[in-house]
């Protein structure tokens, strides 16, 4: 039973314990950078980027990707299955398309459950700890985009 | 829909809720309590009263039930005698409408009303050991009974408010309860299986809490998970959500105190 409880704790289950940690790691208070949507993409980067940091961001629990997605992360015990596996995303989508999917996936599909990671308006009853901040900073978005483009194996 | 509907009340309630079915409500024959998805060890823990930590809390509740308290120096048992008879099915039909307050009250609030008005004692705080113990004890008397929301038309606007909250996207993650619990139940949110969110077992023992907690504590966890503003314990918004969840779970079996991961 003790094992069971420990596993449950480790499982990023939908809990206070896990989510309160997030207050300190959200995107920061800086103003959003402007971007231009062309078709279904944002072709120009928001900032510089580092794919290795991007992998760390995608797999860090507080950034929520693995709540819904699985991917080529053999070291991650708990991965979600609410959405497509991230394996091969770099082969399926251009850098600009990935950028828009992260910045504001709801532009492509208003019904999507995927959160808009770089957006602060149009939200309801956001908790005080997270209010007025995007989920990821511009730098983090670019790191993740740079990492996802490396995922070419289907 | 307003005139002399006492006799038609159940029908009015049914009609009001037929509208919900148009949303993605889970068909009645596919509804299942969280118990159905427990790991075998956890299920065994829930089923065995000597292993279920919630039963210790039920025993604490029984002691409180029998203890004289307040300026009236009366025990719950002095008025309600044998809980097995007087409290059977009571938790299965709460929240219920309280005519004097003009709003629904959940089982914790109902217990506190007797505590204040009948025992003339100070109310227990939400999530206090005492209130959890008494609500677990009272709830346990309904174990095995079907969840039976009252067909009371006065509840309808409150239940509708709870339903609206359930379907509303909120928080930094911009999710609704329904997107997880109606559209994605049975799938994995990282390591956790998403249940259908039927409140069959509260208060219950959660392994992650290492403690017994109320339904509102559970709802709070989900709201914080969505990065939404949690309500204060006892807030009308929680009672409205409870009403809607009990309606969704109508007919499922009460299993207080349940065990969950």
Tab-separated table of C-alpha atoms in Angstrom:
chain	number	residue	atom	x	y	z
A	1	UNK	CA	0.000	0.000	0.000
A	2	UNK	CA	2.870	2.324	0.783
A	3	UNK	CA	4.273	1.729	-2.690
A	4	UNK	CA	0.892	2.469	-4.140
A	5	UNK	CA	0.699	5.801	-2.346
A	6	UNK	CA	4.209	6.768	-3.365
A	7	UNK	CA	3.487	5.903	-6.961
A	8	UNK	CA	0.313	7.935	-6.848
A	9	UNK	CA	2.257	10.912	-5.547
A	10	UNK	CA	4.883	10.598	-8.204
A	11	UNK	CA	2.196	10.373	-10.821
A	12	UNK	CA	1.555	14.089	-11.288
A	13	UNK	CA	-1.975	13.137	-10.410
A	14	UNK	CA	-4.420	15.968	-10.406
A	15	UNK	CA	-3.484	17.220	-7.029
A	16	UNK	CA	-2.861	20.245	-4.938
A	17	UNK	CA	0.591	19.093	-3.970
A	18	UNK	CA	1.774	18.979	-7.533
A	19	UNK	CA	0.026	22.023	-8.837
A	20	UNK	CA	0.869	24.458	-6.077
A	21	UNK	CA	4.513	24.105	-7.065
A	22	UNK	CA	3.618	25.737	-10.325
A	23	UNK	CA	3.001	29.128	-8.864
A	24	UNK	CA	6.684	29.932	-8.878
A	25	UNK	CA	7.555	28.485	-12.275
A	26	UNK	CA	4.974	30.059	-14.580
A	27	UNK	CA	6.088	32.336	-17.381
A	28	UNK	CA	6.888	35.542	-15.491
A	29	UNK	CA	5.297	38.939	-15.677
A	30	UNK	CA	6.893	40.379	-18.879
A	31	UNK	CA	4.603	41.696	-21.628
A	32	UNK	CA	3.856	39.278	-24.478
A	33	UNK	CA	5.961	39.718	-27.595
A	34	UNK	CA	4.101	40.484	-30.816
A	35	UNK	CA	3.945	37.786	-33.524
A	36	UNK	CA	2.423	37.382	-36.958
A	37	UNK	CA	0.292	34.443	-38.008
A	38	UNK	CA	0.705	33.450	-41.672
A	39	UNK	CA	-1.798	30.798	-42.709
A	40	UNK	CA	-1.593	28.083	-40.043
A	41	UNK	CA	1.848	29.089	-38.786
A	42	UNK	CA	3.966	31.697	-36.997
A	43	UNK	CA	7.047	31.601	-39.250
A	44	UNK	CA	9.312	33.993	-37.295
A	45	UNK	CA	10.802	32.966	-33.928
A	46	UNK	CA	9.830	34.926	-30.832
A	47	UNK	CA	13.409	34.674	-29.397
A	48	UNK	CA	16.571	32.556	-29.713
A	49	UNK	CA	16.330	28.852	-28.823
A	50	UNK	CA	18.000	25.735	-27.413
A	51	UNK	CA	16.558	22.281	-28.217
A	52	UNK	CA	18.122	20.618	-25.162
A	53	UNK	CA	16.437	23.066	-22.845
A	54	UNK	CA	13.295	22.438	-24.886
A	55	UNK	CA	13.335	18.739	-24.068
A	56	UNK	CA	13.695	19.524	-20.372
A	57	UNK	CA	10.729	21.908	-20.588
A	58	UNK	CA	8.517	19.352	-22.342
A	59	UNK	CA	9.269	16.635	-19.792
A	60	UNK	CA	9.070	18.843	-16.672
A	61	UNK	CA	5.846	18.056	-14.914
A	62	UNK	CA	4.895	21.633	-14.169
A	63	UNK	CA	4.759	22.469	-17.881
A	64	UNK	CA	1.877	19.968	-18.253
A	65	UNK	CA	2.696	18.509	-21.726
A	66	UNK	CA	2.996	14.961	-20.390
A	67	UNK	CA	-0.357	15.203	-18.637
A	68	UNK	CA	-1.861	14.694	-22.104
A	69	UNK	CA	0.958	13.576	-24.407
A	70	UNK	CA	3.364	10.685	-24.563
A	71	UNK	CA	6.619	10.921	-26.491
A	72	UNK	CA	10.134	9.537	-26.913
A	73	UNK	CA	10.941	9.935	-23.212
A	74	UNK	CA	11.874	6.450	-21.938
A	75	UNK	CA	12.923	7.873	-18.559
A	76	UNK	CA	9.454	9.341	-17.918
A	77	UNK	CA	7.278	6.819	-16.121
A	78	UNK	CA	4.022	8.753	-16.321
A	79	UNK	CA	2.833	9.965	-19.700
A	80	UNK	CA	-0.699	10.823	-20.770
A	81	UNK	CA	-2.772	9.390	-23.613
A	82	UNK	CA	-5.297	12.156	-24.265
A	83	UNK	CA	-3.553	13.342	-27.401
A	84	UNK	CA	-1.097	12.349	-30.189
A	85	UNK	CA	2.333	10.931	-29.303
A	86	UNK	CA	4.945	13.659	-29.819
A	87	UNK	CA	7.235	11.239	-31.669
A	88	UNK	CA	7.643	12.409	-35.268
A	89	UNK	CA	6.081	15.858	-34.769
A	90	UNK	CA	9.108	17.458	-36.444
A	91	UNK	CA	8.422	15.410	-39.569
A	92	UNK	CA	4.704	16.234	-39.560
A	93	UNK	CA	4.818	19.967	-38.930
A	94	UNK	CA	7.013	22.905	-39.892
A	95	UNK	CA	8.688	25.030	-37.251
A	96	UNK	CA	6.125	27.802	-37.816
A	97	UNK	CA	3.198	25.403	-37.533
A	98	UNK	CA	4.562	24.033	-34.266
A	99	UNK	CA	5.018	27.568	-32.954
A	100	UNK	CA	1.345	28.418	-33.522
A	101	UNK	CA	0.242	25.081	-31.996
A	102	UNK	CA	2.091	25.999	-28.820
A	103	UNK	CA	1.309	29.705	-28.722
A	104	UNK	CA	-2.437	29.303	-29.297
A	105	UNK	CA	-3.724	25.915	-30.485
A	106	UNK	CA	-7.300	27.167	-30.092
A	107	UNK	CA	-6.827	29.264	-33.266
A	108	UNK	CA	-6.639	26.027	-35.240
A	109	UNK	CA	-9.348	24.162	-33.353
A	110	UNK	CA	-11.559	26.141	-30.984
A	111	UNK	CA	-12.647	22.912	-29.261
A	112	UNK	CA	-9.142	21.621	-28.540
A	113	UNK	CA	-8.237	20.681	-24.992
A	114	UNK	CA	-4.629	21.701	-25.624
A	115	UNK	CA	-4.001	24.874	-23.592
A	116	UNK	CA	-2.735	28.042	-25.274
A	117	UNK	CA	0.776	28.339	-23.848
A	118	UNK	CA	1.427	31.939	-24.821
A	119	UNK	CA	-1.812	33.751	-24.195
A	120	UNK	CA	-3.285	35.645	-21.268
A	121	UNK	CA	-6.631	36.938	-22.519
A	122	UNK	CA	-9.963	35.204	-23.080
A	123	UNK	CA	-9.565	33.048	-19.945
A	124	UNK	CA	-12.057	32.684	-17.076
A	125	UNK	CA	-11.438	32.431	-13.324
A	126	UNK	CA	-7.668	31.964	-13.581
A	127	UNK	CA	-6.171	31.318	-10.122
A	128	UNK	CA	-4.323	34.268	-8.600
A	129	UNK	CA	-0.960	32.517	-8.790
A	130	UNK	CA	-1.270	32.219	-12.569
A	131	UNK	CA	-3.272	35.310	-13.496
A	132	UNK	CA	-1.873	37.575	-16.222
A	133	UNK	CA	0.982	35.203	-17.069
A	134	UNK	CA	1.363	32.940	-20.080
A	135	UNK	CA	1.998	29.274	-19.200
A	136	UNK	CA	5.383	29.420	-20.940
A	137	UNK	CA	7.638	32.403	-21.645
A	138	UNK	CA	8.632	33.352	-25.196
A	139	UNK	CA	12.076	31.796	-24.612
A	140	UNK	CA	10.518	28.574	-23.399
A	141	UNK	CA	8.211	28.421	-26.431
A	142	UNK	CA	11.206	28.771	-28.760
A	143	UNK	CA	13.185	26.111	-26.872
A	144	UNK	CA	10.251	23.701	-27.153
A	145	UNK	CA	9.721	24.473	-30.847
A	146	UNK	CA	13.431	23.907	-31.489
A	147	UNK	CA	13.248	20.586	-29.661
A	148	UNK	CA	10.055	19.400	-31.381
A	149	UNK	CA	11.557	20.030	-34.831
A	150	UNK	CA	14.271	17.481	-33.948
A	151	UNK	CA	11.636	14.743	-33.435
A	152	UNK	CA	11.745	13.358	-36.962
A	153	UNK	CA	11.485	9.595	-36.360
A	154	UNK	CA	7.887	8.475	-36.772
B	1	UNK	CA	-43.480	25.798	-15.878
B	2	UNK	CA	-44.335	27.769	-12.744
B	3	UNK	CA	-47.946	27.099	-11.724
B	4	UNK	CA	-48.999	24.519	-9.140
B	5	UNK	CA	-46.423	21.989	-10.194
B	6	UNK	CA	-46.090	20.139	-6.893
B	7	UNK	CA	-47.339	16.906	-8.422
B	8	UNK	CA	-45.516	17.460	-11.654
B	9	UNK	CA	-42.263	18.365	-9.943
B	10	UNK	CA	-40.466	15.138	-10.834
B	11	UNK	CA	-41.487	15.602	-14.440
B	12	UNK	CA	-40.330	19.215	-14.436
B	13	UNK	CA	-36.977	18.113	-13.101
B	14	UNK	CA	-36.712	15.425	-15.753
B	15	UNK	CA	-37.587	17.850	-18.517
B	16	UNK	CA	-35.087	20.392	-17.281
B	17	UNK	CA	-32.394	17.750	-17.405
B	18	UNK	CA	-33.368	16.239	-20.700
B	19	UNK	CA	-31.626	19.295	-22.116
B	20	UNK	CA	-28.356	18.156	-20.601
B	21	UNK	CA	-28.479	14.899	-22.495
B	22	UNK	CA	-27.985	16.989	-25.622
B	23	UNK	CA	-24.528	17.813	-24.250
B	24	UNK	CA	-22.006	15.008	-24.078
B	25	UNK	CA	-23.531	13.436	-20.974
B	26	UNK	CA	-22.408	9.863	-20.312
B	27	UNK	CA	-25.293	7.481	-21.115
B	28	UNK	CA	-26.871	6.032	-17.953
B	29	UNK	CA	-25.854	2.477	-18.776
B	30	UNK	CA	-22.193	3.468	-19.193
B	31	UNK	CA	-21.835	5.217	-15.862
B	32	UNK	CA	-19.344	3.721	-13.431
B	33	UNK	CA	-18.002	4.766	-10.070
B	34	UNK	CA	-14.272	5.382	-9.629
B	35	UNK	CA	-14.198	2.096	-7.726
B	36	UNK	CA	-14.467	0.198	-11.021
B	37	UNK	CA	-10.988	1.412	-12.007
B	38	UNK	CA	-9.148	0.915	-8.709
B	39	UNK	CA	-5.999	-1.182	-8.587
B	40	UNK	CA	-6.856	-4.568	-7.007
B	41	UNK	CA	-4.971	-3.741	-3.765
B	42	UNK	CA	-6.809	-0.438	-3.420
B	43	UNK	CA	-10.146	-2.080	-4.136
B	44	UNK	CA	-9.394	-4.749	-1.513
B	45	UNK	CA	-8.580	-1.966	0.957
B	46	UNK	CA	-11.931	-0.284	0.275
B	47	UNK	CA	-13.867	-3.528	0.591
B	48	UNK	CA	-12.320	-4.688	3.873
B	49	UNK	CA	-13.548	-2.627	6.831
B	50	UNK	CA	-10.562	-3.690	8.916
B	51	UNK	CA	-8.136	-2.403	6.241
B	52	UNK	CA	-10.053	0.688	5.090
B	53	UNK	CA	-8.564	3.703	6.932
B	54	UNK	CA	-11.844	5.549	6.382
B	55	UNK	CA	-13.545	3.156	8.799
B	56	UNK	CA	-11.447	4.533	11.664
B	57	UNK	CA	-12.905	7.936	10.914
B	58	UNK	CA	-16.401	6.422	10.827
B	59	UNK	CA	-15.739	5.045	14.316
B	60	UNK	CA	-14.650	8.503	15.496
B	61	UNK	CA	-17.915	9.770	14.080
B	62	UNK	CA	-19.901	7.184	15.978
B	63	UNK	CA	-18.291	8.333	19.222
B	64	UNK	CA	-19.189	11.956	18.440
B	65	UNK	CA	-22.725	10.879	17.538
B	66	UNK	CA	-23.127	9.504	21.042
B	67	UNK	CA	-21.390	12.341	22.912
B	68	UNK	CA	-23.426	15.095	24.562
B	69	UNK	CA	-22.386	18.529	23.349
B	70	UNK	CA	-23.256	22.221	23.404
B	71	UNK	CA	-25.358	24.354	25.712
B	72	UNK	CA	-28.274	21.955	25.106
B	73	UNK	CA	-26.112	19.107	26.396
B	74	UNK	CA	-27.631	16.734	23.883
B	75	UNK	CA	-26.050	14.064	21.725
B	76	UNK	CA	-27.088	13.471	18.138
B	77	UNK	CA	-28.199	10.056	19.366
B	78	UNK	CA	-30.501	11.612	21.971
B	79	UNK	CA	-32.731	12.908	19.211
B	80	UNK	CA	-31.963	10.623	16.281
B	81	UNK	CA	-31.496	7.396	18.323
B	82	UNK	CA	-30.188	4.566	16.167
B	83	UNK	CA	-28.342	6.055	13.182
B	84	UNK	CA	-28.670	2.796	11.259
B	85	UNK	CA	-32.364	3.527	10.940
B	86	UNK	CA	-32.604	7.328	11.213
B	87	UNK	CA	-29.665	8.177	8.927
B	88	UNK	CA	-30.124	5.448	6.344
B	89	UNK	CA	-30.368	7.012	2.877
B	90	UNK	CA	-29.913	10.569	4.191
B	91	UNK	CA	-26.508	11.169	2.551
B	92	UNK	CA	-27.828	9.584	-0.663
B	93	UNK	CA	-30.341	12.420	-1.040
B	94	UNK	CA	-28.157	15.392	-0.108
B	95	UNK	CA	-27.623	18.184	-1.029
B	96	UNK	CA	-31.285	18.867	-0.231
B	97	UNK	CA	-33.306	22.076	-0.251
B	98	UNK	CA	-33.613	23.850	3.081
B	99	UNK	CA	-36.784	25.913	3.128
B	100	UNK	CA	-35.675	28.292	5.858
B	101	UNK	CA	-32.370	29.127	4.191
B	102	UNK	CA	-33.996	29.106	0.771
B	103	UNK	CA	-31.082	27.178	-0.721
B	104	UNK	CA	-29.650	23.676	-0.907
B	105	UNK	CA	-27.425	22.379	1.899
B	106	UNK	CA	-24.975	19.482	1.657
B	107	UNK	CA	-24.594	16.817	4.327
B	108	UNK	CA	-21.795	18.655	6.158
B	109	UNK	CA	-23.900	21.804	6.330
B	110	UNK	CA	-26.939	19.785	7.447
B	111	UNK	CA	-24.953	18.263	10.309
B	112	UNK	CA	-23.634	21.677	11.328
B	113	UNK	CA	-27.193	23.051	11.343
B	114	UNK	CA	-28.137	20.521	14.048
B	115	UNK	CA	-24.888	21.225	15.817
B	116	UNK	CA	-25.733	24.939	16.032
B	117	UNK	CA	-29.523	24.940	16.340
B	118	UNK	CA	-30.198	21.729	18.273
B	119	UNK	CA	-27.046	21.258	20.321
B	120	UNK	CA	-26.398	24.998	20.622
B	121	UNK	CA	-22.706	24.460	19.989
B	122	UNK	CA	-20.228	26.183	17.660
B	123	UNK	CA	-20.216	24.745	14.117
B	124	UNK	CA	-17.347	22.505	13.081
B	125	UNK	CA	-14.956	23.913	10.474
B	126	UNK	CA	-14.888	22.366	7.007
B	127	UNK	CA	-12.354	19.502	6.793
B	128	UNK	CA	-12.049	19.473	10.585
B	129	UNK	CA	-11.538	16.028	12.070
B	130	UNK	CA	-14.960	16.241	13.729
B	131	UNK	CA	-16.981	17.246	10.675
B	132	UNK	CA	-15.248	14.624	8.521
B	133	UNK	CA	-15.913	12.014	11.204
B	134	UNK	CA	-19.607	12.852	11.575
B	135	UNK	CA	-20.200	13.097	7.839
B	136	UNK	CA	-18.354	9.797	7.295
B	137	UNK	CA	-20.469	8.184	10.017
B	138	UNK	CA	-23.751	9.593	8.697
B	139	UNK	CA	-22.676	8.780	5.108
B	140	UNK	CA	-21.741	5.227	6.036
B	141	UNK	CA	-25.379	4.593	7.043
B	142	UNK	CA	-26.267	4.955	3.337
B	143	UNK	CA	-23.652	2.487	2.133
B	144	UNK	CA	-25.268	0.186	-0.399
B	145	UNK	CA	-28.169	2.560	-1.077
B	146	UNK	CA	-28.664	4.098	-4.531
B	147	UNK	CA	-27.856	7.787	-4.944
B	148	UNK	CA	-31.316	9.372	-4.983
B	149	UNK	CA	-31.362	13.140	-5.654
B	150	UNK	CA	-34.687	14.591	-4.480
B	151	UNK	CA	-37.162	15.409	-7.253
B	152	UNK	CA	-37.595	18.886	-5.802
B	153	UNK	CA	-38.189	21.662	-8.319
B	154	UNK	CA	-36.706	24.237	-5.945
B	155	UNK	CA	-33.322	22.573	-6.505
B	156	UNK	CA	-33.442	22.956	-10.273
B	157	UNK	CA	-31.908	26.448	-10.641
B	158	UNK	CA	-29.066	25.496	-8.290
B	159	UNK	CA	-28.406	22.231	-10.093
B	160	UNK	CA	-28.440	24.085	-13.417
B	161	UNK	CA	-25.851	26.521	-12.049
B	162	UNK	CA	-23.691	23.547	-11.075
B	163	UNK	CA	-24.098	22.064	-14.523
B	164	UNK	CA	-23.088	25.351	-16.161
B	165	UNK	CA	-19.971	25.446	-13.995
B	166	UNK	CA	-19.215	21.839	-14.942
B	167	UNK	CA	-19.304	22.624	-18.658
B	168	UNK	CA	-17.525	26.001	-18.424
B	169	UNK	CA	-13.886	26.220	-19.492
B	170	UNK	CA	-11.842	27.889	-16.795
B	171	UNK	CA	-8.411	28.435	-15.321
B	172	UNK	CA	-5.069	29.028	-17.005
B	173	UNK	CA	-5.332	25.615	-18.715
B	174	UNK	CA	-8.772	26.630	-20.065
B	175	UNK	CA	-10.392	23.243	-19.439
B	176	UNK	CA	-13.894	22.278	-18.327
B	177	UNK	CA	-14.749	19.452	-15.957
B	178	UNK	CA	-16.652	17.826	-18.831
B	179	UNK	CA	-13.625	17.782	-21.131
B	180	UNK	CA	-11.902	15.410	-18.733
B	181	UNK	CA	-14.732	13.562	-17.009
B	182	UNK	CA	-17.243	13.178	-19.895
B	183	UNK	CA	-15.030	13.297	-22.981
B	184	UNK	CA	-11.850	11.595	-21.746
B	185	UNK	CA	-12.772	9.295	-18.866
B	186	UNK	CA	-10.860	6.040	-18.931
B	187	UNK	CA	-7.775	7.715	-20.419
B	188	UNK	CA	-4.578	8.592	-18.594
B	189	UNK	CA	-3.727	12.085	-17.451
B	190	UNK	CA	-0.002	11.431	-16.939
B	191	UNK	CA	-0.133	8.626	-14.336
B	192	UNK	CA	-3.759	9.064	-13.245
B	193	UNK	CA	-6.727	7.338	-14.766
B	194	UNK	CA	-9.474	9.904	-15.399
B	195	UNK	CA	-12.632	8.724	-13.623
B	196	UNK	CA	-16.194	9.764	-14.511
B	197	UNK	CA	-16.280	11.913	-11.349
B	198	UNK	CA	-19.175	10.286	-9.522
B	199	UNK	CA	-19.277	11.327	-5.848
B	200	UNK	CA	-20.222	7.885	-4.563
B	201	UNK	CA	-17.754	7.618	-1.701
B	202	UNK	CA	-17.193	10.977	0.054
B	203	UNK	CA	-15.817	11.599	2.543
B	204	UNK	CA	-13.178	9.076	1.472
B	205	UNK	CA	-9.609	8.051	2.157
B	206	UNK	CA	-7.223	9.211	-0.554
B	207	UNK	CA	-3.801	7.581	-0.652
B	208	UNK	CA	-2.277	10.780	-1.982
B	209	UNK	CA	-3.720	12.775	0.921
B	210	UNK	CA	-2.860	10.051	3.419
B	211	UNK	CA	-6.118	11.180	4.993
B	212	UNK	CA	-9.874	11.285	4.706
B	213	UNK	CA	-11.236	14.312	2.845
B	214	UNK	CA	-14.549	15.703	1.651
B	215	UNK	CA	-15.933	15.971	-1.861
B	216	UNK	CA	-15.195	19.692	-1.781
B	217	UNK	CA	-11.543	18.959	-1.074
B	218	UNK	CA	-11.538	16.741	-4.180
B	219	UNK	CA	-13.206	19.462	-6.264
B	220	UNK	CA	-10.655	21.923	-4.978
B	221	UNK	CA	-7.844	19.645	-6.189
B	222	UNK	CA	-9.361	19.544	-9.673
B	223	UNK	CA	-9.861	23.328	-9.789
B	224	UNK	CA	-6.274	23.936	-8.700
B	225	UNK	CA	-5.156	21.373	-11.293
B	226	UNK	CA	-6.946	23.452	-13.943
B	227	UNK	CA	-5.172	26.470	-12.414
B	228	UNK	CA	-8.525	28.027	-11.683
B	229	UNK	CA	-9.489	29.961	-8.568
B	230	UNK	CA	-10.765	27.479	-5.964
B	231	UNK	CA	-13.903	28.479	-4.035
B	232	UNK	CA	-13.992	28.823	-0.256
B	233	UNK	CA	-15.104	25.646	1.494
B	234	UNK	CA	-18.883	25.613	1.864
B	235	UNK	CA	-19.347	28.131	-0.991
B	236	UNK	CA	-22.659	27.938	-2.866
B	237	UNK	CA	-20.731	27.156	-6.063
B	238	UNK	CA	-19.432	23.905	-4.542
B	239	UNK	CA	-22.898	22.931	-3.292
B	240	UNK	CA	-24.267	23.585	-6.801
B	241	UNK	CA	-21.536	21.380	-8.312
B	242	UNK	CA	-22.303	18.692	-5.735
B	243	UNK	CA	-25.974	18.828	-6.718
B	244	UNK	CA	-25.160	18.376	-10.381
B	245	UNK	CA	-22.635	15.587	-9.696
B	246	UNK	CA	-25.162	13.708	-7.524
B	247	UNK	CA	-27.732	14.059	-10.295
B	248	UNK	CA	-25.241	12.673	-12.830
B	249	UNK	CA	-24.552	9.780	-10.446
B	250	UNK	CA	-28.207	9.018	-9.681
B	251	UNK	CA	-28.769	5.312	-9.145
B	252	UNK	CA	-25.100	4.491	-8.512
B	253	UNK	CA	-24.396	2.876	-5.155
B	254	UNK	CA	-23.170	4.850	-2.140
B	255	UNK	CA	-19.839	3.444	-0.909
B	256	UNK	CA	-18.838	5.778	1.929
B	257	UNK	CA	-16.011	5.695	2.943
B	258	UNK	CA	-14.412	4.832	-0.402
B	259	UNK	CA	-10.657	4.651	-1.072
B	260	UNK	CA	-9.012	6.421	-4.007
B	261	UNK	CA	-5.425	6.805	-5.262
